[in-house]
Amino acid sequence: QVQLVESGGGLVQAGGSLRLSCAASGDTFSINPRAWYRQAPGKQRELVAAISSGGSTNYADSVKGRFTISRDNAKNTVYLQMNSLKPEDTAVYYCNAAVSSGSRGWYYWGQGTQVTVYS
């Protein structure tokens, strides 16, 4: 069974910071948490930041310079440090992981964590 446990969301004033965590586990699967997405009400889910197994990162233009994605391979956990938050960052944030078992591979989503930024 694959588990992605997300934490760190909440309510924060504009200009504040939050740190999201996504811890991955699974008994018989290889799980690689690799990215954060977000979905605001009435909008499509969008990529916020991604990190490769080698540590290369890419970010949505809207968060560059404010958000930082990182990973702890020993804990199989990926983080999203969010600074200088804006009301438009308000959304449900989802962790995404690449999962493999033998020759099969697929992507798996966490349950999401709400981030609300008020002005």
C-alpha positions as protocol buffer text, in pm:
chain_id: "A"
residue {
  index: 1
  type: GLN
  ca { x: 0 y: 0 z: 0 }
}
residue {
  index: 2
  type: VAL
  ca { x: 127 y: 346 z: -93 }
}
residue {
  index: 3
  type: GLN
  ca { x: 104 y: 626 z: 159 }
}
residue {
  index: 4
  type: LEU
  ca { x: 179 y: 994 z: 111 }
}
residue {
  index: 5
  type: VAL
  ca { x: 132 y: 1185 z: 434 }
}
residue {
  index: 6
  type: GLU
  ca { x: 117 y: 1559 z: 380 }
}
residue {
  index: 7
  type: SER
  ca { x: 138 y: 1815 z: 656 }
}
residue {
  index: 8
  type: GLY
  ca { x: 215 y: 2179 z: 719 }
}
residue {
  index: 9
  type: GLY
  ca { x: -76 y: 2358 z: 559 }
}
residue {
  index: 10
  type: GLY
  ca { x: -274 y: 2624 z: 740 }
}
residue {
  index: 11
  type: LEU
  ca { x: -387 y: 2983 z: 761 }
}
residue {
  index: 12
  type: VAL
  ca { x: -124 y: 3253 z: 727 }
}
residue {
  index: 13
  type: GLN
  ca { x: -115 y: 3625 z: 671 }
}
residue {
  index: 14
  type: ALA
  ca { x: 25 y: 3758 z: 344 }
}
residue {
  index: 15
  type: GLY
  ca { x: 401 y: 3785 z: 364 }
}
residue {
  index: 16
  type: GLY
  ca { x: 424 y: 3491 z: 599 }
}
residue {
  index: 17
  type: SER
  ca { x: 576 y: 3146 z: 553 }
}
residue {
  index: 18
  type: LEU
  ca { x: 471 y: 2784 z: 567 }
}
residue {
  index: 19
  type: ARG
  ca { x: 657 y: 2460 z: 517 }
}
residue {
  index: 20
  type: LEU
  ca { x: 481 y: 2162 z: 367 }
}
residue {
  index: 21
  type: SER
  ca { x: 604 y: 1807 z: 413 }
}
residue {
  index: 22
  type: CYS
  ca { x: 521 y: 1493 z: 221 }
}
residue {
  index: 23
  type: ALA
  ca { x: 640 y: 1165 z: 369 }
}
residue {
  index: 24
  type: ALA
  ca { x: 617 y: 861 z: 143 }
}
residue {
  index: 25
  type: SER
  ca { x: 599 y: 498 z: 245 }
}
residue {
  index: 26
  type: GLY
  ca { x: 498 y: 165 z: 98 }
}
residue {
  index: 27
  type: ASP
  ca { x: 576 y: -194 z: 183 }
}
residue {
  index: 28
  type: THR
  ca { x: 626 y: -343 z: -160 }
}
residue {
  index: 29
  type: PHE
  ca { x: 664 y: -40 z: -381 }
}
residue {
  index: 30
  type: SER
  ca { x: 940 y: 197 z: -476 }
}
residue {
  index: 31
  type: ILE
  ca { x: 804 y: 544 z: -407 }
}
residue {
  index: 32
  type: ASN
  ca { x: 967 y: 867 z: -511 }
}
residue {
  index: 33
  type: PRO
  ca { x: 792 y: 1185 z: -394 }
}
residue {
  index: 34
  type: ARG
  ca { x: 879 y: 1427 z: -670 }
}
residue {
  index: 35
  type: ALA
  ca { x: 656 y: 1733 z: -690 }
}
residue {
  index: 36
  type: TRP
  ca { x: 401 y: 1967 z: -540 }
}
residue {
  index: 37
  type: TYR
  ca { x: 90 y: 2076 z: -727 }
}
residue {
  index: 38
  type: ARG
  ca { x: -190 y: 2306 z: -620 }
}
residue {
  index: 39
  type: GLN
  ca { x: -551 y: 2360 z: -710 }
}
residue {
  index: 40
  type: ALA
  ca { x: -744 y: 2674 z: -631 }
}
residue {
  index: 41
  type: PRO
  ca { x: -1126 y: 2682 z: -640 }
}
residue {
  index: 42
  type: GLY
  ca { x: -1252 y: 2687 z: -996 }
}
residue {
  index: 43
  type: LYS
  ca { x: -907 y: 2637 z: -1142 }
}
residue {
  index: 44
  type: GLN
  ca { x: -713 y: 2345 z: -1284 }
}
residue {
  index: 45
  type: ARG
  ca { x: -445 y: 2171 z: -1084 }
}
residue {
  index: 46
  type: GLU
  ca { x: -105 y: 2321 z: -1164 }
}
residue {
  index: 47
  type: LEU
  ca { x: 255 y: 2228 z: -1102 }
}
residue {
  index: 48
  type: VAL
  ca { x: 418 y: 2437 z: -831 }
}
residue {
  index: 49
  type: ALA
  ca { x: 760 y: 2276 z: -801 }
}
residue {
  index: 50
  type: ALA
  ca { x: 934 y: 1951 z: -886 }
}
residue {
  index: 51
  type: ILE
  ca { x: 1260 y: 1788 z: -784 }
}
residue {
  index: 52
  type: SER
  ca { x: 1444 y: 1502 z: -949 }
}
residue {
  index: 53
  type: SER
  ca { x: 1617 y: 1219 z: -768 }
}
residue {
  index: 54
  type: GLY
  ca { x: 1943 y: 1398 z: -842 }
}
residue {
  index: 55
  type: GLY
  ca { x: 1820 y: 1721 z: -687 }
}
residue {
  index: 56
  type: SER
  ca { x: 1743 y: 1926 z: -998 }
}
residue {
  index: 57
  type: THR
  ca { x: 1447 y: 2154 z: -944 }
}
residue {
  index: 58
  type: ASN
  ca { x: 1198 y: 2349 z: -1148 }
}
residue {
  index: 59
  type: TYR
  ca { x: 932 y: 2595 z: -1042 }
}
residue {
  index: 60
  type: ALA
  ca { x: 624 y: 2765 z: -1171 }
}
residue {
  index: 61
  type: ASP
  ca { x: 704 y: 3121 z: -1270 }
}
residue {
  index: 62
  type: SER
  ca { x: 457 y: 3248 z: -1012 }
}
residue {
  index: 63
  type: VAL
  ca { x: 654 y: 3103 z: -721 }
}
residue {
  index: 64
  type: LYS
  ca { x: 1014 y: 3142 z: -835 }
}
residue {
  index: 65
  type: GLY
  ca { x: 1223 y: 3316 z: -574 }
}
residue {
  index: 66
  type: ARG
  ca { x: 963 y: 3256 z: -304 }
}
residue {
  index: 67
  type: PHE
  ca { x: 923 y: 2878 z: -281 }
}
residue {
  index: 68
  type: THR
  ca { x: 1191 y: 2613 z: -240 }
}
residue {
  index: 69
  type: ILE
  ca { x: 1146 y: 2242 z: -291 }
}
residue {
  index: 70
  type: SER
  ca { x: 1386 y: 2001 z: -124 }
}
residue {
  index: 71
  type: ARG
  ca { x: 1408 y: 1636 z: -35 }
}
residue {
  index: 72
  type: ASP
  ca { x: 1546 y: 1411 z: 235 }
}
residue {
  index: 73
  type: ASN
  ca { x: 1617 y: 1079 z: 66 }
}
residue {
  index: 74
  type: ALA
  ca { x: 1682 y: 902 z: 396 }
}
residue {
  index: 75
  type: LYS
  ca { x: 1331 y: 989 z: 510 }
}
residue {
  index: 76
  type: ASN
  ca { x: 1178 y: 961 z: 163 }
}
residue {
  index: 77
  type: THR
  ca { x: 1026 y: 1301 z: 224 }
}
residue {
  index: 78
  type: VAL
  ca { x: 989 y: 1607 z: 7 }
}
residue {
  index: 79
  type: TYR
  ca { x: 938 y: 1956 z: 142 }
}
residue {
  index: 80
  type: LEU
  ca { x: 805 y: 2283 z: 9 }
}
residue {
  index: 81
  type: GLN
  ca { x: 924 y: 2595 z: 189 }
}
residue {
  index: 82
  type: MET
  ca { x: 690 y: 2879 z: 101 }
}
residue {
  index: 83
  type: ASN
  ca { x: 797 y: 3234 z: 182 }
}
residue {
  index: 84
  type: SER
  ca { x: 646 y: 3572 z: 104 }
}
residue {
  index: 85
  type: LEU
  ca { x: 307 y: 3411 z: 63 }
}
residue {
  index: 86
  type: LYS
  ca { x: 39 y: 3593 z: -129 }
}
residue {
  index: 87
  type: PRO
  ca { x: -341 y: 3556 z: -126 }
}
residue {
  index: 88
  type: GLU
  ca { x: -320 y: 3410 z: -475 }
}
residue {
  index: 89
  type: ASP
  ca { x: -120 y: 3120 z: -330 }
}
residue {
  index: 90
  type: THR
  ca { x: -435 y: 3005 z: -156 }
}
residue {
  index: 91
  type: ALA
  ca { x: -513 y: 2653 z: -275 }
}
residue {
  index: 92
  type: VAL
  ca { x: -511 y: 2288 z: -183 }
}
residue {
  index: 93
  type: TYR
  ca { x: -155 y: 2164 z: -223 }
}
residue {
  index: 94
  type: TYR
  ca { x: -98 y: 1807 z: -337 }
}
residue {
  index: 95
  type: CYS
  ca { x: 212 y: 1596 z: -322 }
}
residue {
  index: 96
  type: ASN
  ca { x: 282 y: 1378 z: -623 }
}
residue {
  index: 97
  type: ALA
  ca { x: 500 y: 1068 z: -623 }
}
residue {
  index: 98
  type: ALA
  ca { x: 630 y: 831 z: -884 }
}
residue {
  index: 99
  type: VAL
  ca { x: 560 y: 472 z: -783 }
}
residue {
  index: 100
  type: SER
  ca { x: 702 y: 156 z: -932 }
}
residue {
  index: 101
  type: SER
  ca { x: 659 y: -213 z: -874 }
}
residue {
  index: 102
  type: GLY
  ca { x: 852 y: -446 z: -1099 }
}
residue {
  index: 103
  type: SER
  ca { x: 801 y: -324 z: -1454 }
}
residue {
  index: 104
  type: ARG
  ca { x: 493 y: -117 z: -1367 }
}
residue {
  index: 105
  type: GLY
  ca { x: 505 y: 252 z: -1290 }
}
residue {
  index: 106
  type: TRP
  ca { x: 249 y: 520 z: -1214 }
}
residue {
  index: 107
  type: TYR
  ca { x: 195 y: 848 z: -1033 }
}
residue {
  index: 108
  type: TYR
  ca { x: 25 y: 874 z: -696 }
}
residue {
  index: 109
  type: TRP
  ca { x: -138 y: 1174 z: -527 }
}
residue {
  index: 110
  type: GLY
  ca { x: -153 y: 1269 z: -164 }
}
residue {
  index: 111
  type: GLN
  ca { x: -479 y: 1372 z: -2 }
}
residue {
  index: 112
  type: GLY
  ca { x: -394 y: 1742 z: -18 }
}
residue {
  index: 113
  type: THR
  ca { x: -336 y: 2008 z: 244 }
}
residue {
  index: 114
  type: GLN
  ca { x: -512 y: 2343 z: 250 }
}
residue {
  index: 115
  type: VAL
  ca { x: -309 y: 2663 z: 239 }
}
residue {
  index: 116
  type: THR
  ca { x: -501 y: 2986 z: 296 }
}
residue {
  index: 117
  type: VAL
  ca { x: -329 y: 3323 z: 274 }
}
residue {
  index: 118
  type: TYR
  ca { x: -522 y: 3628 z: 390 }
}
residue {
  index: 119
  type: SER
  ca { x: -437 y: 3992 z: 334 }
}
